Short mmCIF file of C-alpha atoms and ligand atoms in Angstrom, two decimals:
data_model
loop_
_atom_site.label_atom_id
_atom_site.label_comp_id
_atom_site.label_asym_id
_atom_site.label_seq_id
_atom_site.Cartn_x
_atom_site.Cartn_y
_atom_site.Cartn_z
CA MET A 280 -59.25 -7.38 -7.63
CA SER A 281 -61.16 -4.62 -9.65
CA VAL A 282 -59.71 -3.19 -12.57
CA ARG A 283 -58.92 0.50 -11.37
CA HIS A 284 -57.30 -1.42 -8.43
CA LEU A 285 -54.95 -3.37 -10.88
CA ALA A 286 -54.22 -0.39 -12.85
CA SER A 287 -52.77 1.52 -9.85
CA VAL A 288 -50.79 -1.54 -9.00
CA ILE A 289 -49.46 -1.19 -12.81
CA ALA A 290 -48.63 2.09 -12.47
CA LEU A 291 -46.93 1.78 -8.95
CA ALA A 292 -44.72 -0.88 -10.38
CA SER A 293 -43.73 0.75 -13.25
CA PHE A 294 -42.71 3.88 -10.91
CA LEU A 295 -40.68 1.59 -8.86
CA LEU A 296 -38.81 0.20 -11.92
CA LEU A 297 -38.48 3.49 -13.29
CA SER A 298 -37.19 4.92 -10.44
CA TRP A 299 -35.30 1.73 -9.72
CA SER A 300 -33.60 1.85 -13.20
CA LEU A 301 -32.73 5.63 -12.67
CA TRP A 302 -31.34 4.70 -9.43
CA VAL A 303 -29.26 1.83 -10.82
CA GLY A 304 -28.47 3.86 -13.89
CA LEU A 305 -27.86 7.17 -12.01
CA GLY A 306 -26.57 6.20 -8.86
CA SER A 307 -22.81 6.93 -9.12
CA ASN A 308 -21.93 4.92 -6.62
CA LEU A 309 -23.20 7.00 -3.57
CA SER A 310 -25.48 4.40 -2.32
CA PRO A 311 -26.25 5.41 1.40
CA VAL A 312 -26.64 3.08 3.94
CA GLY A 313 -29.99 1.08 4.08
CA ALA A 314 -29.64 0.68 -0.25
CA GLN A 315 -28.70 -2.90 -0.85
CA ASP A 316 -26.72 -3.78 -3.60
CA PRO A 317 -28.85 -3.74 -6.22
CA ALA A 318 -26.89 -5.96 -8.85
CA ASN A 319 -24.31 -8.86 -8.47
CA ALA A 320 -22.72 -9.19 -11.48
CA ALA A 321 -20.52 -12.49 -10.32
CA GLY A 322 -24.20 -13.91 -10.01
CA THR A 323 -23.29 -16.05 -6.88
CA PRO A 324 -23.39 -15.18 -3.30
CA SER A 325 -20.09 -14.15 -1.84
CA PRO A 326 -18.58 -15.54 1.53
CA SER A 327 -18.11 -12.05 3.00
CA SER A 328 -19.94 -8.49 1.89
CA TYR A 329 -17.33 -6.06 3.05
CA ALA A 330 -13.68 -5.84 3.70
CA VAL A 331 -11.58 -3.45 5.73
CA ILE A 332 -7.70 -3.21 4.84
CA VAL A 333 -5.87 -1.77 7.65
CA VAL A 334 -1.92 -0.58 6.71
CA VAL A 335 0.01 0.49 9.35
CA ASP A 336 2.44 2.52 7.62
CA GLY A 337 6.12 1.30 8.32
CA ALA A 338 5.58 -1.49 10.99
CA ARG A 339 8.13 -4.09 11.43
CA ALA A 340 6.84 -7.16 11.77
CA ASP A 341 8.83 -7.94 14.96
CA SER A 342 6.91 -4.62 16.75
CA TRP A 343 3.67 -6.68 16.25
CA ASP A 344 4.18 -8.36 19.86
CA LEU A 345 0.38 -9.78 20.37
CA SER A 346 0.96 -10.63 23.57
CA LYS A 347 0.57 -6.68 24.43
CA MET A 348 -2.08 -6.37 21.22
CA PRO A 349 -5.34 -7.97 22.48
CA HIS A 350 -7.92 -6.49 19.78
CA VAL A 351 -5.27 -7.58 17.14
CA ALA A 352 -4.67 -10.88 18.74
CA ALA A 353 -8.44 -11.60 18.78
CA LEU A 354 -8.37 -10.86 14.63
CA ALA A 355 -5.72 -13.08 14.13
CA ARG A 356 -6.78 -15.95 16.06
CA ALA A 357 -9.84 -15.88 14.66
CA GLY A 358 -8.18 -15.98 11.36
CA THR A 359 -4.74 -16.59 9.20
CA ALA A 360 -1.64 -15.18 10.03
CA TYR A 361 1.15 -15.01 7.25
CA SER A 362 4.33 -15.37 9.46
CA ASN A 363 6.87 -14.81 6.23
CA ALA A 364 4.97 -12.13 4.50
CA TRP A 365 6.81 -9.56 2.86
CA VAL A 366 6.64 -6.47 0.52
CA GLY A 367 7.78 -8.80 -2.37
CA GLN A 368 8.63 -5.75 -4.52
CA LEU A 369 10.47 -2.50 -4.94
CA PRO A 370 10.47 0.13 -3.86
CA SER A 371 9.26 -0.54 -0.05
CA VAL A 372 8.11 2.52 0.02
CA THR A 373 4.22 4.06 1.00
CA GLU A 374 3.62 5.56 -2.82
CA ALA A 375 4.40 2.45 -4.59
CA SER A 376 3.22 -0.32 -1.94
CA HIS A 377 -0.18 1.33 -1.35
CA ALA A 378 -0.60 1.73 -5.37
CA THR A 379 0.02 -2.12 -5.44
CA ILE A 380 -2.41 -2.69 -2.64
CA GLY A 381 -5.14 -1.04 -4.57
CA THR A 382 -4.41 -2.43 -7.78
CA GLY A 383 -2.86 -6.37 -7.47
CA VAL A 384 0.11 -5.25 -9.83
CA PHE A 385 3.69 -4.23 -9.52
CA PRO A 386 5.28 -1.05 -9.72
CA ARG A 387 6.32 -1.54 -13.06
CA ARG A 388 2.86 -1.81 -14.53
CA HIS A 389 1.18 0.83 -12.13
CA THR A 390 4.45 3.27 -12.54
CA ILE A 391 4.06 4.68 -8.88
CA LEU A 392 8.05 3.84 -8.04
CA GLY A 393 8.13 5.75 -5.06
CA ASP A 394 8.59 9.62 -4.69
CA THR A 395 9.63 10.35 -8.10
CA TRP A 396 10.69 8.49 -11.05
CA ARG A 397 12.13 9.44 -14.57
CA VAL A 398 9.26 10.55 -17.09
CA PRO A 399 10.09 7.99 -19.86
CA ASN A 400 12.38 9.02 -22.81
CA SER A 401 13.33 12.33 -21.05
CA ASN A 402 15.82 13.75 -18.67
CA HIS A 403 13.19 14.85 -16.18
CA MET A 404 11.92 13.33 -12.85
CA SER A 405 8.13 13.09 -12.37
CA PRO A 406 6.97 15.92 -9.68
CA ASN A 407 7.82 14.53 -6.69
CA LEU A 408 4.79 12.92 -4.51
CA LEU A 409 5.91 14.62 -1.16
CA ASP A 410 4.39 17.56 -2.71
CA GLY A 411 0.94 18.11 -0.75
CA ASN A 412 -0.51 20.34 -3.17
CA LEU A 413 0.58 18.62 -6.20
CA ASP A 414 -0.96 15.24 -4.23
CA ARG A 415 -4.38 17.30 -3.56
CA THR A 416 -4.71 17.19 -7.45
CA GLY A 417 -5.64 13.53 -7.58
CA TYR A 418 -1.94 13.01 -9.05
CA ILE A 419 -1.39 9.42 -8.36
CA GLY A 420 -4.79 8.25 -8.92
CA LYS A 421 -4.88 9.65 -12.36
CA THR A 422 -1.27 8.26 -12.96
CA ILE A 423 -2.19 4.66 -12.25
CA ARG A 424 -5.64 5.09 -14.33
CA GLN A 425 -3.64 6.58 -17.49
CA THR A 426 -1.81 2.90 -17.16
CA ASN A 427 -4.74 1.08 -17.40
CA SER A 428 -4.02 -1.32 -14.79
CA PRO A 429 -6.49 -3.04 -12.81
CA SER A 430 -7.86 -2.16 -9.53
CA LEU A 431 -9.64 -3.65 -6.53
CA ALA A 432 -11.89 -0.73 -6.42
CA ALA A 433 -12.76 -0.79 -10.42
CA THR A 434 -13.40 -4.88 -9.60
CA ILE A 435 -16.14 -4.41 -7.06
CA HIS A 436 -17.85 -1.55 -8.65
CA ALA A 437 -17.83 -3.84 -11.61
CA ALA A 438 -19.31 -6.55 -9.97
CA TYR A 439 -21.33 -4.59 -7.25
CA ARG A 440 -23.44 -1.55 -8.82
CA ASN A 441 -23.81 1.06 -6.07
CA SER A 442 -21.21 -0.32 -3.58
CA VAL A 443 -18.58 1.85 -2.21
CA VAL A 444 -15.02 1.87 -1.67
CA VAL A 445 -13.14 4.66 0.34
CA ALA A 446 -9.56 5.00 0.98
CA LEU A 447 -8.66 7.42 3.66
CA SER A 448 -5.36 8.34 5.22
CA GLY A 449 -4.63 10.72 8.33
CA HIS A 450 -2.03 13.73 6.33
CA LYS A 451 -0.85 10.71 4.26
CA ILE A 452 -2.85 12.00 1.17
CA TYR A 453 -0.68 10.13 -1.28
CA ALA A 454 -1.12 6.86 0.50
CA ALA A 455 -4.82 7.13 0.23
CA ASP A 456 -4.63 7.91 -3.18
CA ALA A 457 -2.61 5.43 -4.50
CA MET A 458 -4.72 2.79 -2.78
CA GLY A 459 -8.02 4.28 -4.41
CA ALA A 460 -6.15 3.99 -7.62
CA GLY A 461 -8.56 6.73 -9.13
CA ARG A 462 -11.31 4.31 -8.75
CA ALA A 463 -12.74 4.61 -5.06
CA ASP A 464 -15.47 6.57 -4.78
CA PHE A 465 -14.22 8.68 -1.79
CA VAL A 466 -10.64 9.48 -1.10
CA ALA A 467 -10.32 11.43 2.22
CA PHE A 468 -7.49 12.77 4.55
CA GLY A 469 -6.32 15.06 7.24
CA GLY A 470 -5.48 18.54 6.17
CA LYS A 471 -4.78 22.11 7.39
CA ASN A 472 -7.83 24.35 7.04
CA GLN A 473 -7.16 28.25 6.72
CA LYS A 474 -7.27 28.56 10.30
CA GLY A 475 -4.18 25.86 10.97
CA GLN A 476 -6.67 23.49 12.23
CA PHE A 477 -6.43 19.64 11.08
CA VAL A 478 -9.37 18.85 9.60
CA PRO A 479 -11.11 16.01 7.28
CA GLN A 480 -10.68 16.94 3.46
CA ALA A 481 -11.47 15.11 0.51
CA MET A 482 -9.84 14.55 -2.94
CA PRO A 483 -11.88 16.54 -6.04
CA GLY A 484 -14.06 14.02 -7.87
CA HIS A 485 -13.74 11.61 -4.51
CA THR A 486 -15.73 13.95 -1.91
CA PRO A 487 -17.97 12.42 0.58
CA ASP A 488 -21.39 13.95 1.79
CA PRO A 489 -20.51 17.11 3.53
CA SER A 490 -21.65 15.83 6.88
CA ILE A 491 -18.27 14.09 7.19
CA LEU A 492 -16.09 16.64 6.25
CA SER A 493 -17.78 19.13 8.97
CA ALA A 494 -17.91 16.82 11.74
CA ARG A 495 -17.16 18.85 14.80
CA SER A 496 -15.22 15.86 16.38
CA LEU A 497 -12.76 15.70 13.41
CA VAL A 498 -11.67 19.16 13.85
CA LEU A 499 -8.23 19.30 15.63
CA PRO A 500 -6.83 22.74 17.10
CA SER A 501 -3.12 21.93 15.11
CA TYR A 502 -1.48 19.18 13.04
CA PRO A 503 -1.79 16.36 15.79
CA ARG A 504 1.80 16.17 16.92
CA LYS A 505 0.96 14.07 20.07
CA PRO A 506 1.86 10.52 19.55
CA GLY A 507 -1.25 8.26 18.85
CA LEU A 508 -3.36 11.22 17.96
CA GLU A 509 -3.23 11.11 14.44
CA ASP A 510 -3.95 8.00 14.25
CA GLY A 511 -6.66 7.79 16.04
CA TRP A 512 -8.06 10.54 14.02
CA THR A 513 -8.05 8.29 11.16
CA ILE A 514 -10.02 5.61 12.64
CA GLN A 515 -12.21 8.06 13.99
CA LEU A 516 -13.03 9.21 10.05
CA ALA A 517 -13.34 6.01 9.32
CA GLU A 518 -15.90 5.02 11.65
CA LYS A 519 -17.57 8.41 9.66
CA PHE A 520 -17.79 6.57 6.60
CA LEU A 521 -18.76 3.28 7.67
CA THR A 522 -21.59 4.67 9.65
CA ARG A 523 -22.99 6.61 6.43
CA TYR A 524 -22.00 4.42 3.61
CA HIS A 525 -21.81 0.87 4.89
CA PRO A 526 -18.51 0.57 2.33
CA LYS A 527 -18.16 -2.59 0.30
CA VAL A 528 -14.20 -1.92 0.90
CA LEU A 529 -12.67 0.45 3.67
CA MET A 530 -8.87 1.08 3.10
CA ILE A 531 -7.22 2.93 5.42
CA ASN A 532 -3.72 4.09 5.92
CA LEU A 533 -2.78 4.70 9.91
CA PRO A 534 0.38 6.73 9.04
CA GLU A 535 2.47 7.83 12.39
CA ILE A 536 4.52 4.42 12.98
CA ASP A 537 6.24 5.42 9.99
CA VAL A 538 7.01 9.20 10.72
CA ILE A 539 8.03 7.99 14.33
CA GLY A 540 10.32 5.36 12.62
CA HIS A 541 11.99 7.71 10.70
CA ALA A 542 12.75 10.41 13.60
CA ALA A 543 13.22 7.90 16.82
CA GLY A 544 14.06 4.96 15.35
CA THR A 545 12.70 0.98 15.65
CA GLY A 546 13.28 0.47 19.44
CA LYS A 547 10.87 -1.39 21.43
CA THR A 548 10.64 1.58 23.95
CA VAL A 549 9.80 3.76 20.94
CA MET A 550 7.33 1.18 18.96
CA GLN A 551 5.56 -0.53 21.71
CA PRO A 552 3.47 2.24 23.34
CA LEU A 553 2.52 3.31 19.75
CA MET A 554 1.55 -0.66 18.55
CA GLN A 555 -0.73 -0.73 21.42
CA GLN A 556 -2.26 2.41 20.51
CA VAL A 557 -2.78 0.94 17.24
CA ASP A 558 -4.22 -2.01 19.17
CA GLN A 559 -6.81 0.07 20.63
CA GLU A 560 -7.77 1.57 17.45
CA VAL A 561 -8.08 -1.78 15.65
CA GLY A 562 -10.07 -2.40 18.64
CA GLN A 563 -12.29 0.65 18.22
CA LEU A 564 -13.12 -0.08 14.51
CA VAL A 565 -13.86 -3.66 15.64
CA ALA A 566 -16.34 -2.46 17.61
CA ALA A 567 -17.91 -0.22 15.11
CA TYR A 568 -18.07 -2.96 12.79
CA LYS A 569 -20.22 -4.96 15.68
CA LYS A 570 -22.41 -1.84 16.39
CA ALA A 571 -23.11 -1.31 12.68
CA GLY A 572 -24.31 -4.93 12.52
CA LEU A 573 -21.58 -5.78 9.93
CA PHE A 574 -18.75 -7.47 11.90
CA SER A 575 -19.72 -11.16 10.78
CA GLN A 576 -19.86 -10.41 6.95
CA THR A 577 -16.59 -8.87 7.32
CA ASP A 578 -13.07 -9.78 6.28
CA PHE A 579 -10.46 -8.01 7.78
CA LEU A 580 -6.80 -7.60 6.75
CA LEU A 581 -4.24 -6.03 9.03
CA THR A 582 -0.62 -5.17 7.31
CA SER A 583 2.21 -3.11 6.76
CA ASP A 584 3.24 -1.19 3.60
CA HIS A 585 6.58 -1.85 4.37
CA GLY A 586 9.22 -2.02 7.76
CA MET A 587 11.54 0.03 8.77
CA ILE A 588 15.36 -0.14 8.96
CA PRO A 589 17.75 1.18 11.92
CA ALA A 590 20.52 3.69 10.88
CA ALA A 591 23.07 1.46 12.63
CA HIS A 592 25.50 1.88 9.17
CA THR A 593 25.00 4.88 6.71
CA VAL A 594 26.32 5.42 3.27
CA LEU A 595 26.64 8.96 2.53
CA SER A 596 25.03 10.45 -0.49
CA SER A 597 27.60 13.04 -1.23
CA ARG A 598 30.33 10.28 -1.56
CA LEU A 599 28.00 8.35 -3.82
CA TYR A 600 27.65 11.91 -6.04
CA GLN A 601 31.53 11.88 -5.96
CA ILE A 602 31.90 8.21 -7.15
CA ILE A 603 29.04 8.68 -10.01
CA GLU A 604 30.63 12.07 -11.55
CA ALA A 605 34.15 10.82 -11.18
CA ALA A 606 33.00 7.85 -13.54
CA GLY A 607 31.90 10.18 -16.06
CA GLY A 608 27.96 10.20 -15.05
CA GLN A 609 25.81 13.20 -14.70
CA PRO A 610 23.33 12.34 -11.60
CA LEU A 611 19.82 13.05 -12.74
CA TYR A 612 18.46 11.98 -9.11
CA VAL A 613 20.06 9.97 -6.31
CA GLY A 614 17.34 8.15 -4.16
CA HIS A 615 17.72 7.00 -0.43
CA GLY A 616 16.21 4.35 1.73
CA ASP A 617 18.18 1.14 2.80
CA TYR A 618 19.36 1.14 -0.68
CA ALA A 619 20.70 3.72 -3.16
CA THR A 620 18.97 4.32 -6.65
CA VAL A 621 20.69 6.27 -9.38
CA TRP A 622 19.31 8.01 -12.24
CA LEU A 623 21.45 9.43 -14.78
CA LYS A 624 21.40 12.35 -17.60
CA ASN A 625 24.02 10.25 -19.63
CA GLN A 626 22.34 6.91 -19.45
CA ALA A 627 24.82 5.56 -22.25
CA ARG A 628 27.39 6.04 -19.17
CA THR A 629 25.29 3.30 -17.37
CA PRO A 630 27.85 0.88 -17.12
CA GLN A 631 30.64 2.73 -16.43
CA VAL A 632 29.01 4.48 -13.52
CA ALA A 633 28.02 1.53 -12.19
CA ALA A 634 31.14 -0.47 -12.41
CA GLY A 635 32.89 2.73 -10.50
CA LEU A 636 30.66 2.07 -7.73
CA ALA A 637 31.06 -1.58 -7.66
CA ARG A 638 35.00 -0.82 -7.54
CA ALA A 639 34.78 2.06 -4.72
CA HIS A 640 34.41 -0.69 -2.36
CA ILE A 641 31.87 1.45 -0.38
CA PRO A 642 31.51 0.01 3.28
CA TYR A 643 28.28 -1.69 3.56
CA VAL A 644 27.42 -1.94 -0.23
CA ARG A 645 26.47 -5.50 -0.69
CA ALA A 646 25.93 -5.40 -4.19
CA VAL A 647 25.49 -2.90 -7.42
CA TYR A 648 23.03 -3.57 -10.24
CA GLN A 649 22.83 -2.04 -13.60
CA LYS A 650 19.74 -1.74 -16.07
CA ALA A 651 20.66 -3.29 -18.96
CA SER A 652 19.78 -2.18 -22.72
CA ASN A 653 16.77 -4.66 -22.61
CA GLY A 654 15.57 -3.16 -19.24
CA LYS A 655 16.64 -6.14 -17.03
CA TYR A 656 18.83 -5.78 -14.14
CA ILE A 657 22.34 -7.19 -14.37
CA PRO A 658 25.34 -7.21 -11.82
CA ALA A 659 27.70 -4.49 -12.15
CA ALA A 660 31.26 -4.98 -13.28
CA GLY A 661 33.38 -5.60 -10.23
CA SER A 662 30.28 -6.19 -8.03
CA PRO A 663 30.69 -8.53 -5.19
CA THR A 664 29.72 -12.20 -5.97
CA LEU A 665 26.50 -13.02 -3.86
CA SER A 666 24.92 -16.55 -3.76
CA PRO A 667 23.08 -17.69 -6.53
CA ALA A 668 19.98 -17.48 -4.46
CA LEU A 669 20.46 -13.71 -3.38
CA ASP A 670 21.41 -12.91 -6.51
CA THR A 671 17.91 -14.54 -8.28
CA ALA A 672 16.39 -13.06 -5.07
CA TYR A 673 17.38 -9.26 -5.90
CA THR A 674 16.81 -9.88 -9.73
CA ASP A 675 13.39 -10.73 -9.07
CA LEU A 676 12.65 -7.63 -6.51
CA LEU A 677 14.68 -5.57 -9.44
CA SER A 678 12.14 -6.70 -11.74
CA THR A 679 9.08 -5.67 -10.19
CA PHE A 680 9.98 -1.62 -10.98
CA ALA A 681 11.88 -2.15 -14.16
CA GLY A 682 10.97 -0.22 -16.99
CA PRO A 683 11.51 3.27 -18.45
CA GLU A 684 10.64 4.89 -15.28
CA SER A 685 13.37 3.02 -13.30
CA PRO A 686 16.84 3.73 -11.73
CA ASP A 687 19.73 3.17 -14.30
CA VAL A 688 21.70 1.82 -10.87
CA VAL A 689 20.81 0.33 -7.72
CA LEU A 690 23.21 -0.15 -4.73
CA LEU A 691 21.48 -2.62 -2.40
CA TYR A 692 22.86 -2.54 0.97
CA ASP A 693 24.10 -4.79 4.17
CA ASN A 694 21.74 -5.36 6.92
CA ASN A 695 20.72 -1.70 9.24
CA THR A 696 22.54 0.53 6.56
CA ILE A 697 20.79 3.67 5.06
CA THR A 698 22.11 6.49 2.63
CA MET A 699 22.70 9.49 4.50
CA THR A 700 21.83 12.98 3.11
CA SER A 701 23.16 16.50 4.13
CA GLY A 702 19.76 16.93 5.27
CA PHE A 703 18.88 13.83 7.05
CA LEU A 704 22.57 14.43 8.75
CA LYS A 705 21.25 17.76 10.21
CA ILE A 706 17.92 16.12 11.98
CA GLY A 707 19.71 12.95 12.63
CA ARG A 708 17.31 10.32 10.60
CA LYS A 709 17.34 7.03 12.74
CA GLY A 710 15.80 4.95 10.08
CA ASP A 711 14.73 4.54 6.35
CA HIS A 712 13.23 1.72 4.30
CA GLU A 713 12.61 1.64 0.27
CA GLY A 714 15.09 -1.28 -0.22
CA ALA A 715 15.58 -5.12 -0.11
CA ASN A 716 16.62 -6.05 3.44
CA TRP A 717 14.43 -8.04 5.37
CA GLY A 718 14.13 -5.31 7.88
CA SER A 719 12.04 -3.34 4.87
CA GLN A 720 10.52 -6.28 3.77
CA HIS A 721 8.89 -8.48 6.28
CA ILE A 722 5.54 -7.15 7.28
CA ALA A 723 2.78 -8.66 9.54
CA PHE A 724 -0.30 -10.01 7.94
CA PHE A 725 -3.31 -11.23 9.29
CA LEU A 726 -6.73 -12.23 7.53
CA SER A 727 -9.54 -13.15 8.96
CA GLY A 728 -13.59 -13.02 8.44
CA PRO A 729 -15.99 -15.23 6.76
CA GLY A 730 -14.49 -17.57 4.38
CA VAL A 731 -11.25 -17.64 5.96
CA LYS A 732 -9.47 -20.55 7.88
CA SER A 733 -9.39 -19.65 11.76
CA GLY A 734 -6.50 -20.65 13.87
CA TYR A 735 -4.00 -21.01 10.84
CA THR A 736 -0.83 -20.04 10.32
CA SER A 737 0.72 -20.22 6.97
CA PRO A 738 4.47 -19.71 6.13
CA TYR A 739 3.80 -18.89 2.35
CA PRO A 740 5.57 -15.70 1.38
CA ALA A 741 2.50 -13.47 1.09
CA ARG A 742 3.00 -10.24 -0.95
CA LEU A 743 1.36 -6.78 -1.15
CA VAL A 744 0.70 -7.55 -4.70
CA ASP A 745 -1.42 -10.56 -3.67
CA ILE A 746 -4.04 -8.33 -1.35
CA ALA A 747 -6.14 -7.12 -4.26
CA PRO A 748 -6.88 -10.59 -5.90
CA THR A 749 -7.38 -12.20 -2.44
CA ILE A 750 -10.04 -9.52 -1.49
CA GLU A 751 -11.36 -9.42 -4.74
CA THR A 752 -12.28 -13.26 -4.63
CA LEU A 753 -13.73 -13.18 -0.65
CA LEU A 754 -15.85 -10.68 -1.92
CA GLY A 755 -17.16 -12.97 -4.46
CA THR A 756 -15.44 -11.48 -7.66
CA HIS A 757 -12.96 -12.92 -10.06
CA PRO A 758 -9.96 -11.11 -10.24
CA HIS A 759 -7.72 -11.07 -13.77
CA HIS A 760 -5.07 -9.43 -15.49
CA GLN A 761 -3.14 -8.68 -12.00
CA ASP A 762 0.73 -9.94 -10.91
CA GLY A 763 0.04 -11.16 -7.51
CA VAL A 764 -2.07 -14.46 -6.78
CA VAL A 765 -5.07 -15.56 -4.49
CA LEU A 766 -3.83 -16.40 -1.17
CA ALA A 767 -6.18 -19.91 -1.53
CA ASP A 768 -4.50 -21.29 1.35
CA SER A 769 -6.21 -18.92 4.20
CA MET A 770 -9.67 -20.06 2.23
CA VAL A 771 -12.06 -22.60 3.50
CA ASN A 772 -13.44 -23.16 0.26
CA PRO A 773 -10.85 -21.42 -2.62
CA PRO A 774 -12.26 -21.57 -5.79
CA ALA A 775 -10.71 -24.53 -7.85
CA TRP A 776 -8.71 -22.53 -10.17
CA ALA A 777 -7.14 -20.41 -7.33
CA GLN A 778 -4.78 -22.99 -5.30
CA PRO A 779 -2.74 -24.40 -8.16
CA LYS A 780 -2.07 -20.90 -9.27
CA GLN A 781 -0.64 -20.17 -5.85
CA SER A 782 1.17 -23.67 -5.59
CA ARG A 783 3.06 -22.99 -8.53
CA MET A 784 5.11 -19.84 -7.05
CA THR A 785 5.40 -21.49 -3.88
CA ALA A 786 9.12 -22.71 -4.32
CA SER A 787 10.56 -20.02 -6.24
CA LEU A 788 9.11 -17.27 -4.16
CA THR A 789 9.94 -19.26 -0.84
CA ALA A 790 13.35 -19.13 -2.12
CA ASP A 791 13.77 -15.33 -2.90
CA MET A 792 12.13 -14.77 0.91
CA LEU A 793 14.57 -16.93 2.50
CA ALA A 794 17.41 -15.82 0.71
CA VAL A 795 16.33 -11.77 1.66
CA LYS A 796 15.52 -13.01 5.35
CA THR A 797 19.01 -14.98 5.97
CA ALA A 798 21.27 -12.69 4.02
CA LYS A 799 24.23 -12.02 6.63
CA GLY A 800 26.08 -8.67 6.72
ZN1 ZN B 1167 8.75 6.04 5.32
#
């Protein structure tokens, strides 16, 4: 090799090295398809390179009839199913559940306690997350970041620089933002433009390539009311991100089942066609991963954020207000669901209000708990005596959201009972969730892909909080500081530290899960 030739080789090499370090340093996680993961800080080859999390919002576990869902059944057969999976925390509601999926910590740490919660040390509730204009500012992601909670997105970015993490929904901005936990590269969803069309939109600071947001195939003439249309649109949006970025983690919320469950109930005739539609969408997503050549390197998780309770019985919120006031309480906010949450302006009256609610013997109220001065929940004076197992289960569930933000009093209901507000009475609400009944808590949980046992059904009570540490481990990173555990029993070769951690939880979690599952009345 001549000296001149050598010099030009060195020049080229320096140029490449410079470009490389610029790319690594300034890449800002926008690696397009074709760029390899330039750094694997974990230093070990990972069994899987990609993960997809599909969350079917509000789908009861018993609505997943796999005999009529061939695509889901194929993934389930190839992987591990958790037959006793549950939300495993309170509240069982979209915002809190998705924040937990995205972080691996309980609501008491990420502080997303549902639609609204107490601003600590104040007599104000947080702004309500059902306000789309607020959600568009990235309020949830920013709130989670302020708590310094870990997140799936941040863990993946720390281990794989330039890797892309995406969080998506149809209209549920709050689901996408919560899963992204303020750390996903892209947070996208559907919303109305000035012409009233339903189009893809994105969170400021988490905006993808304009080609995705301007895709003509994603422009619908109006909000998609025809059942199946919105979830199908969301999968199409996911496919655009898959093709453009090959995201390391793709998190998708499918919002429709929840919306229809609230309005039309959980009956088979309503849910079955919708779930078959979900199956078609899962099939479409699998086909897209195969087409992209990534399927054999990708772990799939199919689950729900919570279930749904049919409104066979009701508790009127007007009655709750009467009793709270008669006991000297000044209500700040009364929440709903298959339970009721009470925040007071005069928190000093908490024991009297809780006792008043317990001694009123409201039909279908199973137990009343109050927040004690140490922040822990205890049964109210006069609350019916529960079995020790159910009392422990409720206390454990209540501890997942206990904190300065959490309600002062919680009423737990019998099965198939929901709170009726005057607004819900007008529209004839048919279903709800948020509480501790098995119908709200029990969820489907199918995990499959490289590194996951195939054809295995686990009785372990997997929870939403276990998702982030499990996916992080499957992707070759080491989770830490989370409330969830790695679901090691689903793995062909779990890390040595993971199995004992999970085993230690089995007895107490199984007891809690069974107490909730078998509670009568
Ligand atoms: Zn809902």
